PDB file of C-alpha atoms in Angstrom:
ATOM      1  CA  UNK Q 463      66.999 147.424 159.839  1.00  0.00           C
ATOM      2  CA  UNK Q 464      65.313 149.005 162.766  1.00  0.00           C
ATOM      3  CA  UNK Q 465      64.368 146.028 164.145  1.00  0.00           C
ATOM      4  CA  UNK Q 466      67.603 144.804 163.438  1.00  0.00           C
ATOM      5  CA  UNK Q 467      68.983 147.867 165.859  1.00  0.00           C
ATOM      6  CA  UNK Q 468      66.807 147.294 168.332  1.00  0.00           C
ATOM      7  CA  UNK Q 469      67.860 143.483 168.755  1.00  0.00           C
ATOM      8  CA  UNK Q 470      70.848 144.035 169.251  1.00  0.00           C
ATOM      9  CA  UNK Q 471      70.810 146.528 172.190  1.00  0.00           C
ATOM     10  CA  UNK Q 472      68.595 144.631 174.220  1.00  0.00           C
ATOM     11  CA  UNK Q 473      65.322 146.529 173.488  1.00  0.00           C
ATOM     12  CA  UNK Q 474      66.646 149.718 174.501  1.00  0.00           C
ATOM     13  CA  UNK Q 475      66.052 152.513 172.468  1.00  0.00           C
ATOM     14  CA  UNK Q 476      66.998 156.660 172.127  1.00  0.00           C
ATOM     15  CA  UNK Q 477      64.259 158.637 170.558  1.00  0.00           C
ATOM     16  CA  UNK Q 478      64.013 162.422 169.913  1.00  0.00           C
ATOM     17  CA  UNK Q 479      60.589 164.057 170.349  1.00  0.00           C
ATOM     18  CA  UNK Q 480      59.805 167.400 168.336  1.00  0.00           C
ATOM     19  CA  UNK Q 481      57.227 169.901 168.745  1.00  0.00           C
ATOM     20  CA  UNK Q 482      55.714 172.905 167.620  1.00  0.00           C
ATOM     21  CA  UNK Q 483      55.808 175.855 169.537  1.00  0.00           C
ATOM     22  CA  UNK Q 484      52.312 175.804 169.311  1.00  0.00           C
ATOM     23  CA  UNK Q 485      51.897 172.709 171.202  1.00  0.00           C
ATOM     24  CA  UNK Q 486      54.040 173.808 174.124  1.00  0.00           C
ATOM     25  CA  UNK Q 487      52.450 177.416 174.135  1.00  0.00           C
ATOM     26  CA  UNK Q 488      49.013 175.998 175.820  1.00  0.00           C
ATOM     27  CA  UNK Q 489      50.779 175.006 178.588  1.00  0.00           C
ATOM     28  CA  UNK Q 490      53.307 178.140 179.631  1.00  0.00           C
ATOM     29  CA  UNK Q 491      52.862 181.609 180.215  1.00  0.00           C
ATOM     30  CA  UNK Q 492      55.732 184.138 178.175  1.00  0.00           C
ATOM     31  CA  UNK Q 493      58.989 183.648 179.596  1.00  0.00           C
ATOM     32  CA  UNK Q 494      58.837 180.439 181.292  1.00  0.00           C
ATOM     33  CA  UNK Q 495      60.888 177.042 181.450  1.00  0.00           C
ATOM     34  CA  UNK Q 496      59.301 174.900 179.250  1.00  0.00           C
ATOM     35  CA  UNK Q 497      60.392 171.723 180.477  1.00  0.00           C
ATOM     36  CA  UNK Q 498      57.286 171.667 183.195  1.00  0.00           C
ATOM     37  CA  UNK Q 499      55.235 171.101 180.249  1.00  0.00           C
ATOM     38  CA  UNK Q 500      57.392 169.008 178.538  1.00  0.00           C
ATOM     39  CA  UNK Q 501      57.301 166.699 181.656  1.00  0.00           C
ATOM     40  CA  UNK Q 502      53.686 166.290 181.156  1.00  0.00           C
ATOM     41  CA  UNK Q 503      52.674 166.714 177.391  1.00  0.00           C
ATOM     42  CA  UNK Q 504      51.284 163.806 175.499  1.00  0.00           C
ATOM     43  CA  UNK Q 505      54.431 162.255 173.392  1.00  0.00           C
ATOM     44  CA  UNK Q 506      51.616 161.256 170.700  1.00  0.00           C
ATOM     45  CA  UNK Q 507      51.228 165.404 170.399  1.00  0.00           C
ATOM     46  CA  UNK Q 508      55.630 165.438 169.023  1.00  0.00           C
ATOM     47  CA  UNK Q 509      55.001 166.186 165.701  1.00  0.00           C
ATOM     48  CA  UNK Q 510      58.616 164.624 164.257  1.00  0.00           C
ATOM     49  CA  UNK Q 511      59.695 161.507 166.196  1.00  0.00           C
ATOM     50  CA  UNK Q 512      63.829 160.957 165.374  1.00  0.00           C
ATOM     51  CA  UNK Q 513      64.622 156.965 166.736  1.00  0.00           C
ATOM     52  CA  UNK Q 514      68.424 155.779 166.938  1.00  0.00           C
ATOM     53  CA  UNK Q 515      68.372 154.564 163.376  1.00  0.00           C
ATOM     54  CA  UNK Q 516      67.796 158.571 162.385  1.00  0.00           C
ATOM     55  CA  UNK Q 517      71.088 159.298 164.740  1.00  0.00           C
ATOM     56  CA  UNK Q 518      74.465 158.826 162.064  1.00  0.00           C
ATOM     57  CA  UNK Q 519      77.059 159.515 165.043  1.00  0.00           C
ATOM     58  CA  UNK Q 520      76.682 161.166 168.881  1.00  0.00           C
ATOM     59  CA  UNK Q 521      79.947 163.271 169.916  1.00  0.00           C
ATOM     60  CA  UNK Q 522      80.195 162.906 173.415  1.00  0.00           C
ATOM     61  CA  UNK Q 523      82.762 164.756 174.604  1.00  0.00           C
ATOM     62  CA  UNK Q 524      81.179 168.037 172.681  1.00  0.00           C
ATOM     63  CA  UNK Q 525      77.558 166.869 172.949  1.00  0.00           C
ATOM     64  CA  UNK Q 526      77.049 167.050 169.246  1.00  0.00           C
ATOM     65  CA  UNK Q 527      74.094 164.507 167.560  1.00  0.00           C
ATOM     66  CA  UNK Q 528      74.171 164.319 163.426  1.00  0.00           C
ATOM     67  CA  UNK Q 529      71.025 163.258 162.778  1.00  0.00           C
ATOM     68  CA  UNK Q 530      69.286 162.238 159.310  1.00  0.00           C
ATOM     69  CA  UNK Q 531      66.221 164.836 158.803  1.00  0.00           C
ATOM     70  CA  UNK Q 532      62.684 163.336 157.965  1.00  0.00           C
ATOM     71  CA  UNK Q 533      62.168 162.717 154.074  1.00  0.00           C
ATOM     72  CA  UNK Q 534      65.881 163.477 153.485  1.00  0.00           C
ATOM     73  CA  UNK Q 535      65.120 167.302 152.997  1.00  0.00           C
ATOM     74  CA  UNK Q 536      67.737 169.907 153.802  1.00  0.00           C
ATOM     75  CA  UNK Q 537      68.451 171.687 156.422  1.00  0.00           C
ATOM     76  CA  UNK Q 538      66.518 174.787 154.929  1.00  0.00           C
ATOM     77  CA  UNK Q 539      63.729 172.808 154.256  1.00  0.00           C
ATOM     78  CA  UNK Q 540      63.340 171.330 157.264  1.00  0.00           C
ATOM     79  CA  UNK Q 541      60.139 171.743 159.678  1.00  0.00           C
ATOM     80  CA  UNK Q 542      60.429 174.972 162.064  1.00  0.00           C
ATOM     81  CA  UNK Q 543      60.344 173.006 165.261  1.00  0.00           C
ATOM     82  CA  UNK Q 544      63.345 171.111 164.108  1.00  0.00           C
ATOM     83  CA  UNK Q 545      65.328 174.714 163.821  1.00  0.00           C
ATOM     84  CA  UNK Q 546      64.543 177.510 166.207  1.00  0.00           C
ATOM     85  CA  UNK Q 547      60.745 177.359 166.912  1.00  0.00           C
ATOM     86  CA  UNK Q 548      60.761 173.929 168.684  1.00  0.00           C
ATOM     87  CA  UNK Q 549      60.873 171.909 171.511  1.00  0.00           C
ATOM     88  CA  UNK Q 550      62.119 168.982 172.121  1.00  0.00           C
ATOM     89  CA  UNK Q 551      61.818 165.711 174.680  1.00  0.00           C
ATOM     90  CA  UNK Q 552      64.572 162.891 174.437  1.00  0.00           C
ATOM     91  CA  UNK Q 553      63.562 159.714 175.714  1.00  0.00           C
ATOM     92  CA  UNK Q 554      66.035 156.653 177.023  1.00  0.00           C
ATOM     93  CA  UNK Q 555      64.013 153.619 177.562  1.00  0.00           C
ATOM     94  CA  UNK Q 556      60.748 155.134 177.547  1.00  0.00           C
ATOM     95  CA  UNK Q 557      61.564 157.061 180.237  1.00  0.00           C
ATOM     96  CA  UNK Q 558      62.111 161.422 179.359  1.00  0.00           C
ATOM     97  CA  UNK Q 559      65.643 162.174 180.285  1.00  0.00           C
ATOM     98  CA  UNK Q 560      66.608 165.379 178.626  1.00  0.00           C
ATOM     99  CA  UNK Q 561      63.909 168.145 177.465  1.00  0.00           C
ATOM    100  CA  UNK Q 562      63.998 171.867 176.457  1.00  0.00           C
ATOM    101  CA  UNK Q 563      63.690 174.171 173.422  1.00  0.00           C
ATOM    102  CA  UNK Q 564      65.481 173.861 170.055  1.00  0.00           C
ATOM    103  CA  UNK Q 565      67.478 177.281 169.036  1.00  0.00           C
ATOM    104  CA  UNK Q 566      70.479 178.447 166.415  1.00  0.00           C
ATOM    105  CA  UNK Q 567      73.648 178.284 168.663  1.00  0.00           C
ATOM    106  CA  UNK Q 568      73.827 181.788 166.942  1.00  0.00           C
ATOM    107  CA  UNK Q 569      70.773 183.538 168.479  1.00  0.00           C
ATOM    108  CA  UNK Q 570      71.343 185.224 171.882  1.00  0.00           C
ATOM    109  CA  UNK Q 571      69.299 183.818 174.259  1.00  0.00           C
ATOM    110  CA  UNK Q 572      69.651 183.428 178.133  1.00  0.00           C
ATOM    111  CA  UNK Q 573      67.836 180.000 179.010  1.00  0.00           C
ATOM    112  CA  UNK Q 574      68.191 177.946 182.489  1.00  0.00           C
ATOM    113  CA  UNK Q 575      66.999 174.752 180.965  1.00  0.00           C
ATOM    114  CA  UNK Q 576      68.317 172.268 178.197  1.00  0.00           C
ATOM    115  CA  UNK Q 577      69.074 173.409 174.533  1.00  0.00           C
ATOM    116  CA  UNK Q 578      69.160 171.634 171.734  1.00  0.00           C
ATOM    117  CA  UNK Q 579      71.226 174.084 169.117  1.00  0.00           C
ATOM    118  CA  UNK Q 580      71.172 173.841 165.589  1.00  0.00           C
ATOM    119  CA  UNK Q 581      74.428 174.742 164.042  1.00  0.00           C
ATOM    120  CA  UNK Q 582      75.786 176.316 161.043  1.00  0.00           C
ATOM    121  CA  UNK Q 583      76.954 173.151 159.963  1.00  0.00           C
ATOM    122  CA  UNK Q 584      73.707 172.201 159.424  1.00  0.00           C
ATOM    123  CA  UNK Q 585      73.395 174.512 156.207  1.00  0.00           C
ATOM    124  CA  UNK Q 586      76.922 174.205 155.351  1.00  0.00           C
ATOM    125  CA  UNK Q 587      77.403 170.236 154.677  1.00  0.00           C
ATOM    126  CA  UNK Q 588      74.450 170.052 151.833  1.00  0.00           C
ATOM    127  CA  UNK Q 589      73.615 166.826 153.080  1.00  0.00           C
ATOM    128  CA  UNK Q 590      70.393 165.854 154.325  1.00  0.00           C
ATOM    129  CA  UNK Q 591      71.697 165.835 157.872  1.00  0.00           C
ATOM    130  CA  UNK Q 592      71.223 168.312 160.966  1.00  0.00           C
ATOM    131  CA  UNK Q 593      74.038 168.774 163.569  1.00  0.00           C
ATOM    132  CA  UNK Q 594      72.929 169.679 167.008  1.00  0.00           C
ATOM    133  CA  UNK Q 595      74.665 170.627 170.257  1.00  0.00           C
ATOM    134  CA  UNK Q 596      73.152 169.441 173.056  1.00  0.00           C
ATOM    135  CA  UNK Q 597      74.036 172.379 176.053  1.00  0.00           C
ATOM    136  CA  UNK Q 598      72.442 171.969 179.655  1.00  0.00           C
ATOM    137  CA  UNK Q 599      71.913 176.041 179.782  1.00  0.00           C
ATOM    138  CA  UNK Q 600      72.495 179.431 177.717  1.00  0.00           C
ATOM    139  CA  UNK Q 601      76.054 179.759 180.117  1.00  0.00           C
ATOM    140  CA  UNK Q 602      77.386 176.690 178.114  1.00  0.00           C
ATOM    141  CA  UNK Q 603      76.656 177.766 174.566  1.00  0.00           C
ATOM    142  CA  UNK Q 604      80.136 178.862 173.403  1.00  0.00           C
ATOM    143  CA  UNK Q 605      82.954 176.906 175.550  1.00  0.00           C
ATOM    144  CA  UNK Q 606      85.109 175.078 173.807  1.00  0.00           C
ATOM    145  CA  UNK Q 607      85.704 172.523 176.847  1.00  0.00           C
ATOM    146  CA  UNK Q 608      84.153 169.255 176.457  1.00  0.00           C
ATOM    147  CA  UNK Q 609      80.905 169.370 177.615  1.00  0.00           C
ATOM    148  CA  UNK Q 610      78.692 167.037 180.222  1.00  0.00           C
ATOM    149  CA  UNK Q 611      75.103 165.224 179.183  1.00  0.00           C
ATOM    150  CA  UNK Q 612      72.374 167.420 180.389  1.00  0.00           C
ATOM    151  CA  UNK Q 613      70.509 164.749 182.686  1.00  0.00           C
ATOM    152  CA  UNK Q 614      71.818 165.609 186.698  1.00  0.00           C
ATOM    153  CA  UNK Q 615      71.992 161.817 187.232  1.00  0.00           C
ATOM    154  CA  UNK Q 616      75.254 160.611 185.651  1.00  0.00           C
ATOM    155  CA  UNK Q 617      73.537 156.595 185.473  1.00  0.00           C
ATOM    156  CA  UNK Q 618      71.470 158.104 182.703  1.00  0.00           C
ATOM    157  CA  UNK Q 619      74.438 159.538 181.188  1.00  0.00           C
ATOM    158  CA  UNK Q 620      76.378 156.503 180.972  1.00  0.00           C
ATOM    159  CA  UNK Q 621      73.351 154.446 180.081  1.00  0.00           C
ATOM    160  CA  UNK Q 622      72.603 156.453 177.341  1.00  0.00           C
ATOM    161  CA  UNK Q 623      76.751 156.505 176.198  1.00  0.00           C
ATOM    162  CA  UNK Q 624      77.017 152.869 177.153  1.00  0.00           C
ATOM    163  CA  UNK Q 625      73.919 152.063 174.386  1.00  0.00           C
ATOM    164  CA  UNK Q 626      75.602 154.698 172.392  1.00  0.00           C
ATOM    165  CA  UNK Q 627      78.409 152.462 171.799  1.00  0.00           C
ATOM    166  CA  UNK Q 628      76.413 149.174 171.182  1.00  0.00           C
ATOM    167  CA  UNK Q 629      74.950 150.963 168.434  1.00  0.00           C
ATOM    168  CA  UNK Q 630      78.184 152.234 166.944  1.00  0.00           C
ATOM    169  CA  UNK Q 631      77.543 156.220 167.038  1.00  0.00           C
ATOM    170  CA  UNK Q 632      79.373 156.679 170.119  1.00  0.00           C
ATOM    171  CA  UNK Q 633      82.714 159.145 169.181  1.00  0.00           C
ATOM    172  CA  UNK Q 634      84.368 159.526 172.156  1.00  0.00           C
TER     173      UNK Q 634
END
């Protein structure tokens, strides 16, 4: 089937890279952004790689990815850098368009870089699926107004929606 997939939208593909805090840690001092090492790290060092055939639907409008976890565990089994000790990288066509830290949308946190936030509904369906918001900043946590993609260059954005639809997860 993945091969399948990737036929069909002309070789592009959508991949989300995890990794352990650990990982990230060697590169940063306390307190800083973490997407200047996430710009450089080795992608071979992710340890949880999520392709488009792991992604069950992509709300645009609200930013929100459901997303199958690895080995079909549940959400409170899951690996900690898929919940709130992680980082992430997602990568469009090989080429890393959106990167920052993984956190509970319910944990107070001030951040100037990407987030990808686990939600509630995570624990809540008892499925073997995460839901993530995808939030440019800390600032656009809670608003209830649709939210943009996090990448400043709005060709990614509507790359990544365009291929999105090809693949049938696009809700718009």
């Amino acid at each position: 089937m993945k091969q399948q997939e990737q036929s069909t939208t002309n070789g592009q593909s959508l991949e989300i890279f995890f990794f352990k805090r650990t990982v990230i840690n060697q590169f940063e001092g306390p307190n800083q952004n973490p997407t200047t090492a996430l710009q450089t790290i080795d992608l071979a060092e992710a340890s949880i790689v999520l392709n488009q055939t792991d992604l069950v639907d992509y709300n645009w409008p609200q930013q929100q990815l459901r997303i199958r976890n690895p080995q079909g565990v549940l959400a409170k089994d899951r690996p900690a850098e898929m919940d709130i000790e992680g980082f992430f990288v997602l990568v469009f066509n090989q080429q890393r368009i959106v990167m920052g830290r993984v956190r509970s949308n319910s944990t107070a946190m001030a951040a100037d870089y990407p987030l990808l936030l686990d939600t509630i509904e995570s624990y809540s369906n008892q499925q073997a699926i995460s839901v993530y918001q995808l939030r440019s900043n800390s600032g656009t946590i809670r608003s209830d107004a649709p939210h943009s993609f996090p990448n400043p260059d709005p060709t990614i954005g509507e790359a990544v929606k365009e291929h999105l639809r090809q693949l049938g997860k696009l809700v718009e």
